[in-house]
Amino acid sequence: MEPARAANPSDLPVLAKLARDLRAEMSNQRGGALWTTREARPEPHEDTLASLLLRDDAEIVVGTIDGSVVGFGTVEIETLRDGTRLGVIGDLFVESGARAVGVGESIADEIIGFCTAAGCVGIDAYALPGARTAKNFFERSG
């Protein structure tokens, strides 16, 4: 496995595919229908993800195995009412065949580094009800 890295425009086709895979997987879980209509990244993914690449207050991270992108995460910096900054993870997904080998952890580490450099006081993430694997992952990641 290779460390995660910041995404670039050439990653957009695979990022869009992974975003669609994330939506398909989440939509079938408890709470997924609401997530799909409220929190999920809107289509067209190519455009919404490309817009994140242009922002200084957001980052897309890709996780790779042998040079192939197999996962991604997005984070946006939100300024709170008191002026402090919070990192908000919007997406975090790894292809099923690439899970449990450290790809997600590498993506999370890169996101944490981005948020730390941006002066965030914390990082927020969303997990569906009953998504014990996702909740355990976020708890392990701190």
mmCIF file of C-alpha atoms in Angstrom:
data_model
loop_
_atom_site.group_PDB
_atom_site.id
_atom_site.type_symbol
_atom_site.label_atom_id
_atom_site.label_comp_id
_atom_site.label_asym_id
_atom_site.label_seq_id
_atom_site.Cartn_x
_atom_site.Cartn_y
_atom_site.Cartn_z
ATOM 1 C CA MET A 1 0.000 0.000 0.000
ATOM 2 C CA GLU A 2 1.104 3.537 -0.729
ATOM 3 C CA PRO A 3 0.409 6.580 1.391
ATOM 4 C CA ALA A 4 -2.563 8.737 0.580
ATOM 5 C CA ARG A 5 -2.085 11.914 -1.403
ATOM 6 C CA ALA A 6 -3.972 15.021 -2.405
ATOM 7 C CA ALA A 7 -6.130 14.431 -5.466
ATOM 8 C CA ASN A 8 -5.530 16.242 -8.732
ATOM 9 C CA PRO A 9 -7.713 16.898 -11.793
ATOM 10 C CA SER A 10 -6.555 13.714 -13.534
ATOM 11 C CA ASP A 11 -8.189 11.733 -10.691
ATOM 12 C CA LEU A 12 -11.688 13.114 -11.404
ATOM 13 C CA PRO A 13 -13.011 10.175 -13.487
ATOM 14 C CA VAL A 14 -12.173 7.602 -10.798
ATOM 15 C CA LEU A 15 -13.306 9.970 -8.033
ATOM 16 C CA ALA A 16 -16.709 10.327 -9.690
ATOM 17 C CA LYS A 17 -16.987 6.545 -9.982
ATOM 18 C CA LEU A 18 -16.067 6.096 -6.314
ATOM 19 C CA ALA A 19 -18.598 8.777 -5.300
ATOM 20 C CA ARG A 20 -21.300 6.877 -7.178
ATOM 21 C CA ASP A 21 -20.214 3.617 -5.540
ATOM 22 C CA LEU A 22 -20.406 5.321 -2.139
ATOM 23 C CA ARG A 23 -23.935 6.560 -2.874
ATOM 24 C CA ALA A 24 -25.056 3.103 -4.039
ATOM 25 C CA GLU A 25 -23.630 1.399 -0.944
ATOM 26 C CA MET A 26 -25.011 3.930 1.523
ATOM 27 C CA SER A 27 -28.476 4.155 -0.017
ATOM 28 C CA ASN A 28 -29.227 0.549 0.985
ATOM 29 C CA GLN A 29 -28.287 0.997 4.633
ATOM 30 C CA ARG A 30 -30.512 2.098 7.510
ATOM 31 C CA GLY A 31 -30.843 5.881 7.163
ATOM 32 C CA GLY A 32 -29.397 5.762 3.664
ATOM 33 C CA ALA A 33 -32.463 7.119 1.886
ATOM 34 C CA LEU A 34 -32.361 10.299 3.973
ATOM 35 C CA TRP A 35 -28.570 10.559 3.617
ATOM 36 C CA THR A 36 -28.902 10.241 -0.170
ATOM 37 C CA THR A 37 -31.359 13.138 -0.387
ATOM 38 C CA ARG A 38 -29.812 15.358 2.297
ATOM 39 C CA GLU A 39 -26.074 14.835 2.819
ATOM 40 C CA ALA A 40 -24.839 12.968 -0.252
ATOM 41 C CA ARG A 41 -22.745 14.849 -2.770
ATOM 42 C CA PRO A 42 -25.021 15.981 -5.619
ATOM 43 C CA GLU A 43 -24.540 14.969 -9.235
ATOM 44 C CA PRO A 44 -22.776 15.582 -11.446
ATOM 45 C CA HIS A 45 -19.931 14.342 -9.264
ATOM 46 C CA GLU A 46 -17.336 15.426 -11.799
ATOM 47 C CA ASP A 47 -18.399 19.053 -11.295
ATOM 48 C CA THR A 48 -18.911 19.021 -7.530
ATOM 49 C CA LEU A 49 -15.586 17.277 -6.936
ATOM 50 C CA ALA A 50 -13.756 19.527 -9.412
ATOM 51 C CA SER A 51 -15.016 22.562 -7.509
ATOM 52 C CA LEU A 52 -13.440 21.208 -4.305
ATOM 53 C CA LEU A 53 -10.076 20.876 -6.037
ATOM 54 C CA LEU A 54 -10.098 24.632 -6.686
ATOM 55 C CA ARG A 55 -10.677 25.637 -3.068
ATOM 56 C CA ASP A 56 -8.033 26.483 -0.483
ATOM 57 C CA ASP A 57 -10.414 25.543 2.346
ATOM 58 C CA ALA A 58 -11.115 22.018 1.084
ATOM 59 C CA GLU A 59 -9.174 18.946 0.060
ATOM 60 C CA ILE A 60 -9.811 15.666 -1.680
ATOM 61 C CA VAL A 61 -7.510 12.847 -0.640
ATOM 62 C CA VAL A 62 -7.041 9.628 -2.581
ATOM 63 C CA GLY A 63 -5.832 6.310 -1.251
ATOM 64 C CA THR A 64 -3.947 4.039 -3.608
ATOM 65 C CA ILE A 65 -2.690 0.499 -3.939
ATOM 66 C CA ASP A 66 0.052 -0.106 -6.497
ATOM 67 C CA GLY A 67 -0.636 3.287 -8.036
ATOM 68 C CA SER A 68 -4.372 2.701 -8.527
ATOM 69 C CA VAL A 69 -6.850 4.931 -6.706
ATOM 70 C CA VAL A 70 -9.084 2.691 -4.557
ATOM 71 C CA GLY A 71 -10.532 5.196 -2.109
ATOM 72 C CA PHE A 72 -11.096 8.854 -1.402
ATOM 73 C CA GLY A 73 -12.059 11.312 1.262
ATOM 74 C CA THR A 74 -13.205 14.915 1.155
ATOM 75 C CA VAL A 75 -12.914 17.551 3.828
ATOM 76 C CA GLU A 76 -14.093 21.141 3.935
ATOM 77 C CA ILE A 77 -13.155 23.747 6.512
ATOM 78 C CA GLU A 78 -16.113 25.371 8.234
ATOM 79 C CA THR A 79 -15.721 28.594 10.208
ATOM 80 C CA LEU A 80 -17.837 28.425 13.348
ATOM 81 C CA ARG A 81 -19.720 31.340 14.920
ATOM 82 C CA ASP A 82 -16.859 32.087 17.288
ATOM 83 C CA GLY A 83 -14.333 32.174 14.443
ATOM 84 C CA THR A 84 -12.753 28.798 15.136
ATOM 85 C CA ARG A 85 -12.342 26.343 12.299
ATOM 86 C CA LEU A 86 -13.725 22.817 12.043
ATOM 87 C CA GLY A 87 -12.843 20.204 9.439
ATOM 88 C CA VAL A 88 -15.968 18.490 8.095
ATOM 89 C CA ILE A 89 -15.516 15.173 6.312
ATOM 90 C CA GLY A 90 -18.069 14.924 3.520
ATOM 91 C CA ASP A 91 -17.029 11.633 1.953
ATOM 92 C CA LEU A 92 -14.832 8.748 3.001
ATOM 93 C CA PHE A 93 -14.968 5.603 0.922
ATOM 94 C CA VAL A 94 -12.700 2.692 0.054
ATOM 95 C CA GLU A 95 -13.591 0.006 -2.478
ATOM 96 C CA SER A 96 -14.743 -3.153 -0.708
ATOM 97 C CA GLY A 97 -11.824 -5.238 -1.988
ATOM 98 C CA ALA A 98 -9.304 -2.702 -0.645
ATOM 99 C CA ARG A 99 -10.678 -2.406 2.891
ATOM 100 C CA ALA A 100 -8.919 -3.494 6.065
ATOM 101 C CA VAL A 101 -5.414 -2.988 4.638
ATOM 102 C CA GLY A 102 -4.801 0.594 5.807
ATOM 103 C CA VAL A 103 -6.092 2.650 2.872
ATOM 104 C CA GLY A 104 -8.780 4.351 4.956
ATOM 105 C CA GLU A 105 -6.295 5.068 7.722
ATOM 106 C CA SER A 106 -3.906 6.681 5.227
ATOM 107 C CA ILE A 107 -6.724 8.850 3.869
ATOM 108 C CA ALA A 108 -7.743 9.835 7.422
ATOM 109 C CA ASP A 109 -4.138 10.698 8.325
ATOM 110 C CA GLU A 110 -3.874 12.994 5.296
ATOM 111 C CA ILE A 111 -7.186 14.660 6.190
ATOM 112 C CA ILE A 112 -6.028 15.149 9.781
ATOM 113 C CA GLY A 113 -2.809 16.737 8.510
ATOM 114 C CA PHE A 114 -4.743 19.108 6.242
ATOM 115 C CA CYS A 115 -7.062 20.127 9.090
ATOM 116 C CA THR A 116 -4.181 20.580 11.523
ATOM 117 C CA ALA A 117 -2.349 22.822 9.045
ATOM 118 C CA ALA A 118 -5.579 24.813 8.571
ATOM 119 C CA GLY A 119 -5.806 25.441 12.325
ATOM 120 C CA CYS A 120 -8.944 23.386 12.912
ATOM 121 C CA VAL A 121 -10.047 22.750 16.500
ATOM 122 C CA GLY A 122 -11.532 19.387 15.501
ATOM 123 C CA ILE A 123 -12.857 17.218 12.713
ATOM 124 C CA ASP A 124 -16.471 16.148 12.292
ATOM 125 C CA ALA A 125 -17.695 13.132 10.354
ATOM 126 C CA TYR A 126 -21.056 11.492 9.702
ATOM 127 C CA ALA A 127 -21.926 7.811 9.973
ATOM 128 C CA LEU A 128 -25.306 6.235 9.325
ATOM 129 C CA PRO A 129 -27.216 4.616 12.187
ATOM 130 C CA GLY A 130 -26.074 1.037 12.525
ATOM 131 C CA ALA A 131 -22.867 1.621 10.523
ATOM 132 C CA ARG A 132 -20.745 0.055 13.248
ATOM 133 C CA THR A 133 -17.712 -0.468 10.996
ATOM 134 C CA ALA A 134 -17.666 3.212 10.023
ATOM 135 C CA LYS A 135 -18.199 4.341 13.617
ATOM 136 C CA ASN A 136 -15.394 2.093 14.838
ATOM 137 C CA PHE A 137 -13.113 3.467 12.112
ATOM 138 C CA PHE A 138 -13.800 7.090 13.121
ATOM 139 C CA GLU A 139 -13.301 6.253 16.801
ATOM 140 C CA ARG A 140 -9.943 4.579 16.064
ATOM 141 C CA SER A 141 -8.911 7.560 13.956
ATOM 142 C CA GLY A 142 -9.527 9.919 16.863
#
